[in-house]
Amino acid sequence: MVTEAPDVTGDETAALALKILVAGGFGVGKTTLVGAVSEIRPLRTEELLSEAGQLVDDTDGVDQKVTTTVAMDFGRITIRSGLSLYLFGTPGQDRFWFLWDELSQGALGAVVLADTRRLEDCFPAVDYFEHRHIPFVVAVNCFAGARAYGAQDVSRALDLDQGTPVVLCDARDRDSGKEVLIRLVEYAGRMHTARLLDSVG
């Protein structure tokens, strides 16, 4: 989604607003990332985990997690003057995937958060964006105590298309999250430009 943001400053320069998705497995840090980078109070749709959900939600490795996103998270960050990102965090559980099609409409690209302790949890998100030709970067959320892997190792393990960026990050840290978003915008910009040139060539 590329929209003209409302001018609330009196600046006559048109501002650009881009829609970005933050996806990944259950408990990987999507809500944390959106909250860390958002310059507004983020909208959250979290609910307490219930006993009924224990039958369908795999909490292995994230035993301390007590809430889950049931619709989406929303935040906003200004990358530079005239460029803002609207962030939409997707729910991680299988039963909420029907929301992804709506959330992905008009998105410039996506961040797929990964946890190397549960790397297989981000396969569905990778497949989703690859099949829909939505540019994405994989951001490895470096949890304390987790074994460290390099970007190339993660890329091979996920069998990513050549050129798909893999970055290491701390979802709790604003500067780290902002760097991930900048990498995504740069990569998505190159991908969309290449497709446009192909279509007119």
Short mmCIF file of C-alpha atoms in Angstrom, two decimals:
data_model
loop_
_atom_site.label_atom_id
_atom_site.label_comp_id
_atom_site.label_asym_id
_atom_site.label_seq_id
_atom_site.Cartn_x
_atom_site.Cartn_y
_atom_site.Cartn_z
CA MET A 1 0.00 0.00 0.00
CA VAL A 2 1.38 3.36 -1.03
CA THR A 3 -0.71 6.25 0.19
CA GLU A 4 -0.34 9.96 0.73
CA ALA A 5 -0.29 10.56 4.44
CA PRO A 6 -2.38 13.42 5.82
CA ASP A 7 -0.43 16.65 6.22
CA VAL A 8 -0.66 17.68 9.86
CA THR A 9 2.46 19.85 9.90
CA GLY A 10 1.61 22.40 7.25
CA ASP A 11 4.48 21.07 5.12
CA GLU A 12 3.43 21.15 1.47
CA THR A 13 5.77 18.26 0.61
CA ALA A 14 3.73 15.13 -0.09
CA ALA A 15 4.39 12.42 2.48
CA LEU A 16 4.59 8.77 1.48
CA ALA A 17 3.09 6.02 3.66
CA LEU A 18 3.97 2.38 2.99
CA LYS A 19 2.21 -0.71 4.34
CA ILE A 20 4.48 -3.36 5.87
CA LEU A 21 3.50 -6.72 7.35
CA VAL A 22 5.29 -8.32 10.30
CA ALA A 23 4.75 -12.08 10.21
CA GLY A 24 6.17 -15.27 11.66
CA GLY A 25 5.41 -18.11 14.01
CA PHE A 26 3.66 -18.12 17.36
CA GLY A 27 5.61 -16.30 20.07
CA VAL A 28 8.46 -15.14 17.81
CA GLY A 29 8.25 -11.46 18.80
CA LYS A 30 5.96 -9.78 16.25
CA THR A 31 4.03 -7.75 18.83
CA THR A 32 7.30 -6.85 20.55
CA LEU A 33 8.86 -5.58 17.30
CA VAL A 34 5.86 -3.45 16.36
CA GLY A 35 5.71 -2.01 19.87
CA ALA A 36 9.45 -1.30 19.99
CA VAL A 37 9.62 0.70 16.77
CA SER A 38 6.20 2.39 16.72
CA GLU A 39 6.22 6.12 17.38
CA ILE A 40 2.54 5.99 18.32
CA ARG A 41 0.95 3.85 21.00
CA PRO A 42 0.52 0.56 19.11
CA LEU A 43 -2.87 -0.99 18.63
CA ARG A 44 -2.85 -4.52 20.00
CA THR A 45 -5.47 -7.26 19.89
CA GLU A 46 -3.96 -9.61 22.45
CA GLU A 47 -5.95 -12.02 24.56
CA LEU A 48 -4.90 -14.34 27.37
CA LEU A 49 -4.04 -17.87 26.32
CA SER A 50 -6.83 -20.21 27.36
CA GLU A 51 -6.99 -23.88 28.28
CA ALA A 52 -8.93 -24.51 25.06
CA GLY A 53 -6.08 -22.99 23.06
CA GLN A 54 -3.58 -25.38 24.62
CA LEU A 55 -4.98 -28.10 22.38
CA VAL A 56 -4.04 -26.21 19.19
CA ASP A 57 -1.23 -23.79 20.13
CA ASP A 58 2.28 -25.22 20.36
CA THR A 59 3.89 -23.34 23.25
CA ASP A 60 6.99 -25.53 23.36
CA GLY A 61 9.94 -23.17 23.73
CA VAL A 62 7.74 -20.18 24.62
CA ASP A 63 6.36 -21.50 27.89
CA GLN A 64 6.36 -18.04 29.51
CA LYS A 65 4.00 -16.60 26.88
CA VAL A 66 0.60 -15.79 28.41
CA THR A 67 -1.10 -13.76 25.65
CA THR A 68 -1.56 -14.07 21.89
CA THR A 69 -2.53 -11.77 19.02
CA VAL A 70 -5.99 -12.66 17.71
CA ALA A 71 -6.38 -10.11 14.91
CA MET A 72 -3.40 -7.84 14.31
CA ASP A 73 -0.99 -5.35 15.80
CA PHE A 74 -0.69 -1.89 14.30
CA GLY A 75 2.01 0.74 14.62
CA ARG A 76 3.64 3.56 12.68
CA ILE A 77 7.22 4.68 12.28
CA THR A 78 8.75 7.57 10.34
CA ILE A 79 11.89 6.37 8.54
CA ARG A 80 12.84 9.83 7.30
CA SER A 81 11.11 13.09 6.45
CA GLY A 82 8.27 12.31 4.07
CA LEU A 83 8.42 8.51 4.49
CA SER A 84 6.35 6.63 7.06
CA LEU A 85 5.67 2.93 7.47
CA TYR A 86 2.37 1.53 8.67
CA LEU A 87 3.13 -1.76 10.41
CA PHE A 88 0.61 -4.60 10.57
CA GLY A 89 1.58 -7.53 12.80
CA THR A 90 -0.12 -10.75 11.74
CA PRO A 91 -1.37 -13.46 14.13
CA GLY A 92 0.92 -16.48 14.23
CA GLN A 93 -1.41 -19.42 14.76
CA ASP A 94 -2.77 -21.49 11.89
CA ARG A 95 -6.39 -20.82 12.80
CA PHE A 96 -5.98 -17.07 12.18
CA TRP A 97 -4.30 -17.33 8.77
CA PHE A 98 -7.52 -16.40 6.99
CA LEU A 99 -6.74 -12.82 8.10
CA TRP A 100 -3.48 -12.75 6.15
CA ASP A 101 -5.11 -12.30 2.76
CA GLU A 102 -6.88 -9.17 3.96
CA LEU A 103 -3.84 -7.78 5.74
CA SER A 104 -1.52 -8.38 2.76
CA GLN A 105 -3.65 -6.33 0.33
CA GLY A 106 -1.55 -3.41 -0.88
CA ALA A 107 1.52 -4.29 1.20
CA LEU A 108 4.91 -3.14 -0.10
CA GLY A 109 6.59 -6.06 1.64
CA ALA A 110 6.93 -8.08 4.82
CA VAL A 111 9.26 -8.91 7.66
CA VAL A 112 9.28 -12.61 8.56
CA LEU A 113 10.52 -12.93 12.13
CA ALA A 114 12.34 -16.16 12.89
CA ASP A 115 13.45 -17.89 16.08
CA THR A 116 16.29 -20.36 15.48
CA ARG A 117 14.96 -22.54 18.33
CA ARG A 118 11.72 -23.01 16.32
CA LEU A 119 12.85 -22.19 12.81
CA GLU A 120 10.25 -24.42 11.19
CA ASP A 121 7.52 -22.11 12.54
CA CYS A 122 8.36 -19.44 9.95
CA PHE A 123 8.12 -21.80 6.94
CA PRO A 124 4.41 -21.01 6.37
CA ALA A 125 5.09 -17.25 6.29
CA VAL A 126 8.02 -17.70 3.90
CA ASP A 127 5.88 -19.87 1.61
CA TYR A 128 2.99 -17.41 1.78
CA PHE A 129 5.02 -14.40 0.63
CA GLU A 130 7.04 -16.35 -1.95
CA HIS A 131 3.90 -17.71 -3.64
CA ARG A 132 2.30 -14.26 -3.74
CA HIS A 133 5.50 -12.55 -4.92
CA ILE A 134 5.49 -10.17 -1.96
CA PRO A 135 9.07 -9.05 -1.17
CA PHE A 136 10.20 -10.00 2.32
CA VAL A 137 13.23 -10.14 4.56
CA VAL A 138 13.84 -12.74 7.25
CA ALA A 139 14.75 -11.15 10.57
CA VAL A 140 16.26 -13.58 13.06
CA ASN A 141 15.19 -12.51 16.54
CA CYS A 142 18.24 -13.30 18.67
CA PHE A 143 16.80 -14.65 21.93
CA ALA A 144 19.02 -14.92 24.98
CA GLY A 145 20.36 -18.46 25.38
CA ALA A 146 19.55 -19.48 21.80
CA ARG A 147 22.35 -20.93 19.69
CA ALA A 148 23.75 -18.29 17.34
CA TYR A 149 23.57 -18.93 13.58
CA GLY A 150 24.83 -16.76 10.75
CA ALA A 151 22.59 -15.26 8.09
CA GLN A 152 23.85 -17.72 5.46
CA ASP A 153 23.07 -20.69 7.71
CA VAL A 154 19.49 -19.48 8.19
CA SER A 155 19.09 -18.76 4.48
CA ARG A 156 20.15 -22.31 3.60
CA ALA A 157 17.96 -23.86 6.29
CA LEU A 158 14.91 -21.99 4.96
CA ASP A 159 15.86 -22.66 1.32
CA LEU A 160 15.32 -18.99 0.50
CA ASP A 161 15.43 -17.63 -3.03
CA GLN A 162 18.81 -16.16 -3.88
CA GLY A 163 19.03 -12.54 -2.79
CA THR A 164 16.36 -12.70 -0.07
CA PRO A 165 17.91 -10.75 2.82
CA VAL A 166 18.44 -12.35 6.21
CA VAL A 167 19.27 -10.00 9.08
CA LEU A 168 19.94 -10.57 12.77
CA CYS A 169 17.98 -8.40 15.17
CA ASP A 170 16.70 -7.82 18.67
CA ALA A 171 12.94 -7.26 18.41
CA ARG A 172 12.98 -5.38 21.72
CA ASP A 173 15.40 -2.72 20.45
CA ARG A 174 14.03 0.22 18.44
CA ASP A 175 17.23 0.86 16.48
CA SER A 176 17.62 -2.82 15.62
CA GLY A 177 13.99 -3.02 14.45
CA LYS A 178 14.36 0.16 12.42
CA GLU A 179 17.38 -1.29 10.60
CA VAL A 180 15.31 -4.35 9.66
CA LEU A 181 12.58 -2.11 8.23
CA ILE A 182 15.09 -0.03 6.26
CA ARG A 183 16.55 -3.20 4.75
CA LEU A 184 13.06 -4.31 3.76
CA VAL A 185 12.13 -0.99 2.14
CA GLU A 186 15.39 -0.97 0.16
CA TYR A 187 14.95 -4.58 -0.96
CA ALA A 188 11.26 -4.21 -1.81
CA GLY A 189 12.04 -1.04 -3.76
CA ARG A 190 14.60 -2.90 -5.88
CA MET A 191 12.21 -5.81 -6.46
CA HIS A 192 9.30 -3.60 -7.51
CA THR A 193 11.55 -1.55 -9.80
CA ALA A 194 12.91 -4.69 -11.47
CA ARG A 195 9.36 -6.01 -12.03
CA LEU A 196 8.26 -2.70 -13.51
CA LEU A 197 11.21 -2.68 -15.89
CA ASP A 198 10.47 -6.29 -16.89
CA SER A 199 6.84 -5.44 -17.60
CA VAL A 200 7.71 -2.56 -19.93
CA GLY A 201 10.71 -4.30 -21.48
#
